[in-house]
Short mmCIF file of C-alpha atoms in Angstrom, two decimals:
data_model
loop_
_atom_site.label_atom_id
_atom_site.label_comp_id
_atom_site.label_asym_id
_atom_site.label_seq_id
_atom_site.Cartn_x
_atom_site.Cartn_y
_atom_site.Cartn_z
CA MET A 1 139.25 163.94 107.53
CA ASN A 2 135.58 164.71 108.21
CA ASP A 3 134.58 161.62 106.23
CA LEU A 4 136.91 159.51 108.37
CA LYS A 5 135.56 160.99 111.59
CA GLN A 6 132.01 160.25 110.49
CA ALA A 7 132.94 156.68 109.59
CA TYR A 8 134.63 156.16 112.96
CA SER A 9 131.59 157.55 114.75
CA THR A 10 129.20 155.26 112.85
CA ALA A 11 131.42 152.24 113.48
CA ALA A 12 131.57 153.11 117.18
CA ARG A 13 127.77 153.20 117.38
CA LEU A 14 127.53 149.77 115.77
CA LEU A 15 129.99 148.29 118.27
CA LYS A 16 128.26 149.88 121.25
CA HIS A 17 125.08 147.96 120.39
CA ALA A 18 126.83 144.65 119.64
CA ASP A 19 127.10 141.65 121.95
CA GLY A 20 129.72 139.85 119.84
CA LEU A 21 132.51 140.96 117.48
CA MET A 22 133.50 138.91 114.44
CA ILE A 23 137.00 139.96 113.36
CA THR A 24 137.85 139.01 109.78
CA ALA A 25 141.37 139.71 108.56
CA GLY A 26 143.46 139.34 105.43
CA ALA A 27 147.07 140.05 104.53
CA GLY A 28 146.63 143.81 104.97
CA MET A 29 146.35 143.25 108.72
CA GLY A 30 150.07 142.44 108.86
CA VAL A 31 151.34 145.43 106.88
CA ASP A 32 151.47 147.67 109.97
CA SER A 33 153.63 145.04 111.66
CA GLY A 34 156.14 145.41 108.83
CA LEU A 35 155.20 142.24 106.94
CA PRO A 36 155.54 142.38 103.13
CA ASP A 37 152.49 142.87 100.93
CA PHE A 38 152.45 140.36 98.07
CA ARG A 39 149.88 142.35 96.09
CA GLY A 40 150.94 141.75 92.48
CA ASP A 41 154.20 140.27 91.21
CA GLU A 42 156.16 143.47 91.86
CA GLY A 43 155.33 143.41 95.58
CA PHE A 44 156.29 139.74 95.79
CA TRP A 45 159.55 140.18 93.90
CA LYS A 46 160.51 143.14 96.07
CA ALA A 47 160.43 140.79 99.05
CA TYR A 48 162.10 137.92 97.13
CA PRO A 49 164.41 139.45 94.49
CA MET A 50 165.93 136.10 93.43
CA LEU A 51 162.49 134.79 92.53
CA GLY A 52 161.96 138.03 90.61
CA LYS A 53 165.14 137.40 88.60
CA LEU A 54 163.84 133.94 87.76
CA GLY A 55 160.39 135.31 86.94
CA ILE A 56 158.70 133.05 89.52
CA SER A 57 155.41 134.50 90.78
CA PHE A 58 153.81 134.04 94.19
CA PHE A 59 151.18 131.85 92.51
CA GLU A 60 153.93 129.56 91.17
CA MET A 61 155.97 129.53 94.39
CA ALA A 62 152.98 128.80 96.64
CA ASP A 63 152.49 125.36 95.11
CA PRO A 64 152.92 122.09 97.04
CA LYS A 65 154.71 120.49 94.10
CA HIS A 66 157.97 122.04 95.33
CA PHE A 67 157.92 119.98 98.53
CA ALA A 68 157.63 116.78 96.49
CA GLY A 69 160.12 117.60 93.75
CA ASP A 70 162.55 120.04 95.41
CA PRO A 71 161.98 120.45 99.18
CA SER A 72 164.89 122.88 99.49
CA ALA A 73 163.10 125.27 97.15
CA GLY A 74 159.73 124.89 98.83
CA TRP A 75 161.22 125.34 102.29
CA GLY A 76 163.51 128.12 101.05
CA PHE A 77 160.40 130.23 100.59
CA TYR A 78 158.23 128.95 103.44
CA GLY A 79 161.19 128.60 105.82
CA HIS A 80 161.97 132.27 105.32
CA ARG A 81 158.34 133.15 105.98
CA LEU A 82 158.41 131.05 109.14
CA GLN A 83 161.51 132.92 110.35
CA LEU A 84 159.92 136.26 109.48
CA TYR A 85 156.63 135.58 111.27
CA ARG A 86 158.45 134.33 114.36
CA ALA A 87 160.63 137.45 114.50
CA THR A 88 157.89 140.03 113.79
CA VAL A 89 155.98 141.63 116.68
CA PRO A 90 152.23 142.07 116.07
CA HIS A 91 151.33 145.77 115.90
CA ALA A 92 149.28 147.61 118.52
CA GLY A 93 146.08 147.21 116.54
CA PHE A 94 145.76 143.61 117.73
CA ALA A 95 145.65 144.79 121.33
CA GLY A 96 143.19 147.48 120.28
CA LEU A 97 140.83 144.82 118.93
CA LEU A 98 141.05 142.92 122.21
CA GLU A 99 140.05 146.10 124.03
CA LEU A 100 137.11 146.71 121.67
CA ALA A 101 135.82 143.20 122.38
CA ALA A 102 136.47 143.21 126.12
CA GLY A 103 133.19 144.92 126.99
CA LEU A 104 130.99 142.72 124.78
CA GLU A 105 129.00 139.90 126.34
CA HIS A 106 130.39 137.25 123.96
CA GLY A 107 133.73 138.89 123.23
CA ALA A 108 135.33 138.32 119.82
CA PHE A 109 136.12 135.53 117.39
CA VAL A 110 138.69 135.76 114.58
CA PHE A 111 138.41 134.46 111.01
CA THR A 112 141.65 135.03 109.11
CA SER A 113 143.37 133.88 105.95
CA ASN A 114 146.72 134.83 107.47
CA VAL A 115 148.98 131.92 108.35
CA ASP A 116 151.35 133.89 110.63
CA GLY A 117 149.73 133.08 114.00
CA HIS A 118 149.88 136.72 115.07
CA PHE A 119 146.38 136.87 116.55
CA GLN A 120 147.36 134.14 119.02
CA ARG A 121 150.70 135.82 119.74
CA ALA A 122 148.88 139.08 120.45
CA GLY A 123 146.70 137.49 123.13
CA PHE A 124 143.66 136.07 121.34
CA ALA A 125 142.69 132.68 122.75
CA PRO A 126 143.62 129.93 120.23
CA GLU A 127 140.12 128.44 120.60
CA ARG A 128 138.70 131.77 119.34
CA VAL A 129 140.66 131.83 116.05
CA VAL A 130 139.86 130.27 112.66
CA GLU A 131 142.81 130.05 110.26
CA CYS A 132 140.92 129.24 107.07
CA HIS A 133 144.11 128.71 105.03
CA GLY A 134 146.01 126.89 107.77
CA SER A 135 149.08 127.86 109.78
CA ILE A 136 152.78 128.02 108.99
CA HIS A 137 153.43 127.01 112.60
CA HIS A 138 152.00 123.54 111.95
CA LEU A 139 153.22 120.71 109.71
CA GLN A 140 151.72 117.77 107.87
CA CYS A 141 153.28 114.68 106.28
CA MET A 142 153.72 114.63 102.52
CA GLN A 143 153.30 110.84 102.47
CA LYS A 144 149.78 110.80 103.95
CA CYS A 145 150.94 108.20 106.46
CA GLY A 146 148.12 108.96 108.88
CA ARG A 147 150.16 111.16 111.23
CA GLN A 148 148.03 114.01 112.50
CA ILE A 149 149.10 117.65 112.13
CA TRP A 150 151.90 118.64 114.51
CA GLN A 151 153.54 121.89 115.61
CA ALA A 152 156.61 123.26 113.81
CA ASP A 153 158.26 124.60 116.99
CA ALA A 154 161.28 122.27 116.72
CA PHE A 155 162.04 123.21 113.10
CA MET A 156 164.72 125.92 112.85
CA PRO A 157 165.33 126.50 109.13
CA GLU A 158 168.66 127.74 107.84
CA ILE A 159 168.01 129.73 104.68
CA ASP A 160 170.29 130.95 101.90
CA HIS A 161 168.36 134.18 101.39
CA ALA A 162 170.21 135.16 98.22
CA ARG A 163 169.14 131.91 96.51
CA CYS A 164 165.90 131.43 98.48
CA ARG A 165 166.80 127.85 99.34
CA LEU A 166 166.84 125.79 102.53
CA MET A 167 170.39 124.86 103.58
CA SER A 168 169.49 122.64 106.56
CA GLU A 169 167.49 119.42 106.50
CA PRO A 170 163.76 119.79 105.83
CA PRO A 171 161.42 118.78 108.65
CA ARG A 172 160.49 115.12 108.75
CA CYS A 173 157.37 113.28 109.80
CA PRO A 174 157.93 111.78 113.27
CA HIS A 175 155.87 108.74 112.25
CA CYS A 176 157.22 107.67 108.84
CA GLY A 177 160.27 109.91 108.30
CA GLY A 178 158.89 111.46 105.12
CA VAL A 179 159.34 115.11 104.21
CA ALA A 180 156.89 117.44 105.94
CA ARG A 181 155.24 120.52 104.47
CA PRO A 182 153.47 123.48 106.09
CA ASN A 183 149.85 122.88 106.98
CA ILE A 184 148.87 125.70 104.62
CA LEU A 185 146.36 125.69 101.78
CA MET A 186 148.40 126.50 98.67
CA PHE A 187 147.44 126.90 95.03
CA SER A 188 146.59 123.69 93.12
CA ASP A 189 146.62 121.97 96.50
CA TRP A 190 144.61 118.76 96.75
CA ASP A 191 146.50 117.33 99.71
CA TRP A 192 146.06 120.03 102.35
CA ASP A 193 144.96 118.49 105.65
CA GLU A 194 142.02 120.70 106.63
CA SER A 195 141.19 118.84 109.86
CA ARG A 196 142.63 121.52 112.15
CA SER A 197 140.85 124.38 110.36
CA ARG A 198 137.64 122.35 110.22
CA GLY A 199 137.71 121.98 114.01
CA GLN A 200 138.23 125.73 114.35
CA LEU A 201 135.19 126.38 112.13
CA ALA A 202 133.03 124.12 114.29
CA ARG A 203 133.96 126.15 117.39
CA LEU A 204 133.18 129.36 115.51
CA GLN A 205 129.71 128.14 114.57
CA ASN A 206 128.95 127.25 118.19
CA TRP A 207 129.95 130.78 119.18
CA ILE A 208 127.91 132.47 116.44
CA ASP A 209 124.82 130.54 117.53
CA LYS A 210 124.99 132.29 120.91
CA VAL A 211 125.44 135.84 119.59
CA VAL A 212 122.32 137.96 119.03
CA ARG A 213 123.78 141.31 117.86
CA LEU A 214 126.82 140.40 115.83
CA VAL A 215 129.05 143.00 114.16
CA VAL A 216 131.85 142.21 111.70
CA ILE A 217 135.03 144.27 111.53
CA GLU A 218 137.06 143.38 108.44
CA LEU A 219 140.72 144.38 108.17
CA GLY A 220 142.97 144.32 105.12
CA ALA A 221 141.05 141.67 103.20
CA GLY A 222 141.78 141.69 99.48
CA THR A 223 139.61 141.03 96.44
CA ALA A 224 141.94 138.74 94.45
CA VAL A 225 141.30 135.84 96.84
CA ALA A 226 138.04 136.94 98.43
CA THR A 227 137.63 134.21 101.05
CA VAL A 228 137.65 136.60 104.01
CA ARG A 229 135.46 139.28 102.42
CA SER A 230 132.89 136.71 101.30
CA PHE A 231 132.74 135.06 104.72
CA GLY A 232 131.98 138.32 106.52
CA GLU A 233 129.35 139.37 104.00
CA ARG A 234 127.56 136.00 104.24
CA LEU A 235 126.95 136.58 107.95
CA ASN A 236 124.44 139.27 106.89
CA CYS A 237 125.07 141.55 109.86
CA PRO A 238 126.52 145.07 110.15
CA LEU A 239 129.97 145.21 108.53
CA ILE A 240 132.84 147.61 109.23
CA ARG A 241 135.33 147.28 106.36
CA ILE A 242 138.77 148.83 106.92
CA ASN A 243 140.89 148.87 103.76
CA PRO A 244 143.03 151.64 102.24
CA THR A 245 141.96 150.92 98.64
CA ASP A 246 138.94 148.55 98.60
CA CYS A 247 136.57 149.76 101.29
CA ASP A 248 133.27 149.74 99.36
CA VAL A 249 130.53 147.97 101.34
CA PRO A 250 127.55 145.90 100.14
CA LYS A 251 124.76 147.30 102.38
CA ALA A 252 123.54 150.78 103.30
CA ASP A 253 124.06 150.24 107.04
CA ASP A 254 127.65 149.00 106.59
CA VAL A 255 130.68 151.26 107.10
CA GLY A 256 133.69 151.55 104.78
CA ILE A 257 136.82 153.16 106.20
CA ALA A 258 139.62 154.04 103.76
CA CYS A 259 142.78 153.51 105.83
CA GLY A 260 145.13 150.87 107.15
CA ALA A 261 144.26 148.43 109.91
CA LEU A 262 146.17 150.09 112.77
CA GLU A 263 144.88 153.57 111.94
CA GLY A 264 141.30 152.35 111.60
CA ILE A 265 141.28 150.43 114.88
CA ALA A 266 142.72 153.44 116.73
CA GLY A 267 140.15 155.75 115.15
CA ILE A 268 137.21 153.58 116.18
CA ALA A 269 138.59 153.19 119.72
CA ALA A 270 138.93 156.97 120.03
CA ALA A 271 135.35 157.47 118.81
CA ILE A 272 134.05 155.00 121.38
CA GLN A 273 135.85 156.79 124.20
#
């Protein structure tokens, strides 16, 4: 407990001297909202028991080939995730981050590998969020017909959860009528349309150029796919890493906090007050 209190106090001091907060977040950020953790095959199969019976891993399921060869299978998985993310309420830690950034001259910017859109739902301005792996709330055409990315709001999937298959029609491109897929970077994915995420990154760089005393707070970012962790470390500024199992930090003036996202945010907020 004393170690945690010391870590919260050190993190609070870093934030008090910052003029901009870079929030980097991985899948662990959603655990406190009740979202499943796909860490390892067992965690994935607990959420999708039928895929476990078939021995299909997350790596195999998160492959765009399903949308070309068997859209009902691809959308059985991603349609369920779309339903889940729409129905889940972001936990109080999101609001806590907004409060931490409210007093900073340049506020906060988000860099996340999560595709659930929960930062925007929690009140973060869409122009202050980078979704480096895309968004499940946006679609792209499988046929590469030239249609730009569009929102998935009109798509209401009907899922056979026992079989993990889409029962309704898959979404179609409004331009050519071809099957649409989520605008998400998957494994072995050479066709992801990165234009939306690239625009987000350009806005982020413009923001970073204005910040003098930047601090990174990283939440629930894993090591298996280290995109989020690597991004925050490359900024070469003070880093607050909140992670229940992998909280080691690269520099002496960084802070590692061994807990979940919600607990860590609340602890830092209390130390600041």
